[in-house]
Amino acid sequence: MRGVFLDTLTMKLEELDTSALEASLDHWDFFQTTAAEETAARIAGADVVVSNKVVLDRPLIESAPNLKLICVCATGTNNIDLEAAEARGIPVRNVQGYAGASVPQHALALMLALATRWHQYDSDVKSGRWSQSPIFCLLEHPVVELAGKKLGIIGYGNLGQRFAQLGRSLGMEILVAESFTGRRQEGRVPLVQLLAESDVISLHCPLSAHTERLVDGDFLAAMKPGAFLINTARGGLIDEPALAAALKSGHLGGAALDVLSAEPPPPDHPLLAADIPNLIITPHSAWISRESRQRLLDGVVENIRRWRSGAANP
């Protein structure tokens, strides 16, 4: 039984315990990265293929005669042609819940950075501005207290719920947006109310037909003036030129993003412009704690184990 892992560089396997993965099949081939033109040859003789972001489309799935299981080393399965896999009777297994601690922690760090501007003050200190100050401190960047402010959560699964808990620990009032399915849920508020009242809005919803470019010009205009926007979910949730305009105009107090619509972004990406104020971007790193990556790898191993034992997918 042969397995191939197409993009191990996304996991930095040398930091993890891979013994269970290596023991899960008779033979493994590991590749740090796999270009599109290399995929067919690498999966040709594989029974199990593991991919984080490498695309497996219909022609590739149909070209691999031995393929019996596709494991996505992530939660999202948008890089796999699910219909093609189903047509061949090939199960596709992803991993959920592995980043339940790391992503809310990162979102909290982004929110605190927007509120305290610590990153800007750190830069000022290192550039010598504090040493040149005529008084004992610097006050150039406005700082706000989060206690008593309203935190709006869009997407209230595990990550949204855990981030809400962190917000409550700071003394924030939590507003949760109604589901995009239109189903009324007790304790939730209409999106229009959440936009108007929230001092901070954090996105934790999946990217779907309902949510693609959810944060457009109208969404941003409806936000409370001076509010913060945080996105640790998917870059496609945001109309990025519209966000750049809202920040440049001063309507928003700031934005902090861990994801963009193109990753890695091209140098001319609209949110990489030097003249956008109060914008923090981290390189899709909210999930990358060693603990989170180990849980993800262990989830892949468990999916292989369950498949080999004939157990139904949970």
PDB file of C-alpha atoms in Angstrom, residues 64-207:
ATOM      1  CA  ALA A  64      -4.353   7.492 -11.339  1.00  0.00           C
ATOM      2  CA  PRO A  65      -5.482   3.861 -11.672  1.00  0.00           C
ATOM      3  CA  ASN A  66      -4.509   2.753  -8.137  1.00  0.00           C
ATOM      4  CA  LEU A  67      -5.952   5.736  -6.296  1.00  0.00           C
ATOM      5  CA  LYS A  68      -8.240   4.641  -3.468  1.00  0.00           C
ATOM      6  CA  LEU A  69      -8.205   7.512  -0.923  1.00  0.00           C
ATOM      7  CA  ILE A  70      -7.580  11.260  -1.025  1.00  0.00           C
ATOM      8  CA  CYS A  71      -6.647  12.907   2.266  1.00  0.00           C
ATOM      9  CA  VAL A  72      -6.775  16.684   2.414  1.00  0.00           C
ATOM     10  CA  CYS A  73      -4.294  17.927   4.992  1.00  0.00           C
ATOM     11  CA  ALA A  74      -6.587  20.877   5.760  1.00  0.00           C
ATOM     12  CA  THR A  75     -10.253  21.628   6.356  1.00  0.00           C
ATOM     13  CA  GLY A  76     -11.141  23.035   2.938  1.00  0.00           C
ATOM     14  CA  THR A  77     -11.557  20.602   0.045  1.00  0.00           C
ATOM     15  CA  ASN A  78     -11.885  23.168  -2.761  1.00  0.00           C
ATOM     16  CA  ASN A  79      -8.657  21.900  -4.373  1.00  0.00           C
ATOM     17  CA  ILE A  80     -10.229  18.487  -5.020  1.00  0.00           C
ATOM     18  CA  ASP A  81     -12.765  17.674  -7.744  1.00  0.00           C
ATOM     19  CA  LEU A  82     -15.207  15.973  -5.401  1.00  0.00           C
ATOM     20  CA  GLU A  83     -17.563  14.872  -8.179  1.00  0.00           C
ATOM     21  CA  ALA A  84     -14.734  13.173 -10.050  1.00  0.00           C
ATOM     22  CA  ALA A  85     -13.613  11.402  -6.894  1.00  0.00           C
ATOM     23  CA  GLU A  86     -17.159  10.273  -6.115  1.00  0.00           C
ATOM     24  CA  ALA A  87     -17.600   8.974  -9.669  1.00  0.00           C
ATOM     25  CA  ARG A  88     -14.653   6.650  -9.092  1.00  0.00           C
ATOM     26  CA  GLY A  89     -15.742   5.709  -5.594  1.00  0.00           C
ATOM     27  CA  ILE A  90     -12.735   7.413  -4.030  1.00  0.00           C
ATOM     28  CA  PRO A  91     -13.447   8.878  -0.581  1.00  0.00           C
ATOM     29  CA  VAL A  92     -12.096  12.344   0.169  1.00  0.00           C
ATOM     30  CA  ARG A  93     -11.285  12.963   3.820  1.00  0.00           C
ATOM     31  CA  ASN A  94     -10.394  16.306   5.396  1.00  0.00           C
ATOM     32  CA  VAL A  95      -9.526  17.274   8.999  1.00  0.00           C
ATOM     33  CA  GLN A  96     -11.563  19.629  11.141  1.00  0.00           C
ATOM     34  CA  GLY A  97     -11.040  21.247  14.517  1.00  0.00           C
ATOM     35  CA  TYR A  98      -7.242  21.087  14.602  1.00  0.00           C
ATOM     36  CA  ALA A  99      -6.793  24.882  14.782  1.00  0.00           C
ATOM     37  CA  GLY A 100      -9.407  25.490  17.461  1.00  0.00           C
ATOM     38  CA  ALA A 101      -6.838  27.037  19.810  1.00  0.00           C
ATOM     39  CA  SER A 102      -4.377  28.688  17.432  1.00  0.00           C
ATOM     40  CA  VAL A 103      -6.757  30.613  15.147  1.00  0.00           C
ATOM     41  CA  PRO A 104      -8.771  32.334  17.918  1.00  0.00           C
ATOM     42  CA  GLN A 105      -5.469  33.148  19.646  1.00  0.00           C
ATOM     43  CA  HIS A 106      -4.200  34.782  16.456  1.00  0.00           C
ATOM     44  CA  ALA A 107      -7.456  36.673  15.951  1.00  0.00           C
ATOM     45  CA  LEU A 108      -7.128  37.966  19.504  1.00  0.00           C
ATOM     46  CA  ALA A 109      -3.568  39.101  18.825  1.00  0.00           C
ATOM     47  CA  LEU A 110      -4.760  40.977  15.737  1.00  0.00           C
ATOM     48  CA  MET A 111      -7.584  42.645  17.663  1.00  0.00           C
ATOM     49  CA  LEU A 112      -5.222  43.692  20.443  1.00  0.00           C
ATOM     50  CA  ALA A 113      -2.760  45.078  17.917  1.00  0.00           C
ATOM     51  CA  LEU A 114      -5.466  47.218  16.304  1.00  0.00           C
ATOM     52  CA  ALA A 115      -6.610  48.454  19.714  1.00  0.00           C
ATOM     53  CA  THR A 116      -3.198  49.155  21.271  1.00  0.00           C
ATOM     54  CA  ARG A 117      -1.158  49.966  18.133  1.00  0.00           C
ATOM     55  CA  TRP A 118       1.718  48.179  19.866  1.00  0.00           C
ATOM     56  CA  HIS A 119       3.285  47.246  16.548  1.00  0.00           C
ATOM     57  CA  GLN A 120       3.458  50.906  15.514  1.00  0.00           C
ATOM     58  CA  TYR A 121       4.879  51.989  18.856  1.00  0.00           C
ATOM     59  CA  ASP A 122       7.444  49.189  18.673  1.00  0.00           C
ATOM     60  CA  SER A 123       8.493  50.509  15.262  1.00  0.00           C
ATOM     61  CA  ASP A 124       8.729  54.042  16.659  1.00  0.00           C
ATOM     62  CA  VAL A 125      10.976  52.891  19.501  1.00  0.00           C
ATOM     63  CA  LYS A 126      13.296  50.989  17.176  1.00  0.00           C
ATOM     64  CA  SER A 127      13.506  53.934  14.777  1.00  0.00           C
ATOM     65  CA  GLY A 128      14.682  56.226  17.610  1.00  0.00           C
ATOM     66  CA  ARG A 129      11.545  58.342  17.980  1.00  0.00           C
ATOM     67  CA  TRP A 130      11.128  57.555  21.693  1.00  0.00           C
ATOM     68  CA  SER A 131      14.723  58.545  22.365  1.00  0.00           C
ATOM     69  CA  GLN A 132      14.017  61.888  20.694  1.00  0.00           C
ATOM     70  CA  SER A 133      10.747  62.554  22.548  1.00  0.00           C
ATOM     71  CA  PRO A 134      10.546  65.750  24.643  1.00  0.00           C
ATOM     72  CA  ILE A 135       8.311  63.866  27.135  1.00  0.00           C
ATOM     73  CA  PHE A 136       8.476  60.465  28.814  1.00  0.00           C
ATOM     74  CA  CYS A 137       6.129  58.663  26.354  1.00  0.00           C
ATOM     75  CA  LEU A 138       4.768  58.687  22.816  1.00  0.00           C
ATOM     76  CA  LEU A 139       1.093  59.360  22.099  1.00  0.00           C
ATOM     77  CA  GLU A 140       0.965  59.592  18.311  1.00  0.00           C
ATOM     78  CA  HIS A 141      -1.147  56.492  17.684  1.00  0.00           C
ATOM     79  CA  PRO A 142      -4.635  56.374  19.227  1.00  0.00           C
ATOM     80  CA  VAL A 143      -5.255  53.516  21.675  1.00  0.00           C
ATOM     81  CA  VAL A 144      -8.738  52.268  22.564  1.00  0.00           C
ATOM     82  CA  GLU A 145      -9.959  50.059  25.407  1.00  0.00           C
ATOM     83  CA  LEU A 146     -11.882  47.001  24.270  1.00  0.00           C
ATOM     84  CA  ALA A 147     -13.728  46.611  27.576  1.00  0.00           C
ATOM     85  CA  GLY A 148     -17.316  47.702  27.077  1.00  0.00           C
ATOM     86  CA  LYS A 149     -17.058  47.612  23.281  1.00  0.00           C
ATOM     87  CA  LYS A 150     -19.190  45.402  21.032  1.00  0.00           C
ATOM     88  CA  LEU A 151     -17.592  42.496  19.175  1.00  0.00           C
ATOM     89  CA  GLY A 152     -19.529  41.281  16.147  1.00  0.00           C
ATOM     90  CA  ILE A 153     -18.972  37.667  15.103  1.00  0.00           C
ATOM     91  CA  ILE A 154     -19.889  36.485  11.599  1.00  0.00           C
ATOM     92  CA  GLY A 155     -19.704  32.706  11.501  1.00  0.00           C
ATOM     93  CA  TYR A 156     -20.406  31.011  14.816  1.00  0.00           C
ATOM     94  CA  GLY A 157     -18.872  27.590  14.530  1.00  0.00           C
ATOM     95  CA  ASN A 158     -16.113  26.354  16.808  1.00  0.00           C
ATOM     96  CA  LEU A 159     -13.686  29.154  15.914  1.00  0.00           C
ATOM     97  CA  GLY A 160     -16.274  31.914  16.162  1.00  0.00           C
ATOM     98  CA  GLN A 161     -17.498  30.622  19.512  1.00  0.00           C
ATOM     99  CA  ARG A 162     -13.996  30.385  20.951  1.00  0.00           C
ATOM    100  CA  PHE A 163     -13.145  33.888  19.780  1.00  0.00           C
ATOM    101  CA  ALA A 164     -16.353  35.163  21.369  1.00  0.00           C
ATOM    102  CA  GLN A 165     -15.170  33.635  24.679  1.00  0.00           C
ATOM    103  CA  LEU A 166     -11.907  35.559  24.387  1.00  0.00           C
ATOM    104  CA  GLY A 167     -13.829  38.746  23.681  1.00  0.00           C
ATOM    105  CA  ARG A 168     -15.993  38.232  26.760  1.00  0.00           C
ATOM    106  CA  SER A 169     -12.857  37.762  28.865  1.00  0.00           C
ATOM    107  CA  LEU A 170     -11.890  41.308  27.891  1.00  0.00           C
ATOM    108  CA  GLY A 171     -15.264  42.653  28.947  1.00  0.00           C
ATOM    109  CA  MET A 172     -16.689  42.956  25.443  1.00  0.00           C
ATOM    110  CA  GLU A 173     -20.348  42.522  24.538  1.00  0.00           C
ATOM    111  CA  ILE A 174     -20.846  39.857  21.854  1.00  0.00           C
ATOM    112  CA  LEU A 175     -23.157  40.182  18.858  1.00  0.00           C
ATOM    113  CA  VAL A 176     -23.574  37.111  16.627  1.00  0.00           C
ATOM    114  CA  ALA A 177     -24.883  37.511  13.072  1.00  0.00           C
ATOM    115  CA  GLU A 178     -27.839  35.476  11.883  1.00  0.00           C
ATOM    116  CA  SER A 179     -27.066  32.508   9.663  1.00  0.00           C
ATOM    117  CA  PHE A 180     -26.890  33.078   5.907  1.00  0.00           C
ATOM    118  CA  THR A 181     -29.409  30.272   5.462  1.00  0.00           C
ATOM    119  CA  GLY A 182     -32.147  32.642   6.631  1.00  0.00           C
ATOM    120  CA  ARG A 183     -33.036  30.393   9.545  1.00  0.00           C
ATOM    121  CA  ARG A 184     -33.939  32.387  12.643  1.00  0.00           C
ATOM    122  CA  GLN A 185     -31.746  31.564  15.630  1.00  0.00           C
ATOM    123  CA  GLU A 186     -32.332  32.745  19.162  1.00  0.00           C
ATOM    124  CA  GLY A 187     -29.754  35.190  20.462  1.00  0.00           C
ATOM    125  CA  ARG A 188     -28.524  36.263  17.052  1.00  0.00           C
ATOM    126  CA  VAL A 189     -28.992  39.639  15.386  1.00  0.00           C
ATOM    127  CA  PRO A 190     -29.586  40.710  11.776  1.00  0.00           C
ATOM    128  CA  LEU A 191     -26.413  41.540   9.869  1.00  0.00           C
ATOM    129  CA  VAL A 192     -27.507  45.149   9.382  1.00  0.00           C
ATOM    130  CA  GLN A 193     -27.729  45.606  13.161  1.00  0.00           C
ATOM    131  CA  LEU A 194     -24.375  43.947  13.741  1.00  0.00           C
ATOM    132  CA  LEU A 195     -22.700  46.244  11.195  1.00  0.00           C
ATOM    133  CA  ALA A 196     -24.173  49.384  12.700  1.00  0.00           C
ATOM    134  CA  GLU A 197     -23.382  48.562  16.332  1.00  0.00           C
ATOM    135  CA  SER A 198     -20.116  46.593  16.370  1.00  0.00           C
ATOM    136  CA  ASP A 199     -16.849  48.265  17.308  1.00  0.00           C
ATOM    137  CA  VAL A 200     -14.983  45.187  16.066  1.00  0.00           C
ATOM    138  CA  ILE A 201     -16.180  42.686  13.454  1.00  0.00           C
ATOM    139  CA  SER A 202     -14.435  39.335  13.110  1.00  0.00           C
ATOM    140  CA  LEU A 203     -15.054  36.917  10.234  1.00  0.00           C
ATOM    141  CA  HIS A 204     -15.166  33.174  10.989  1.00  0.00           C
ATOM    142  CA  CYS A 205     -17.489  31.934   8.236  1.00  0.00           C
ATOM    143  CA  PRO A 206     -16.620  29.611   5.343  1.00  0.00           C
ATOM    144  CA  LEU A 207     -16.279  30.871   1.792  1.00  0.00           C
TER     145      LEU A 207
END
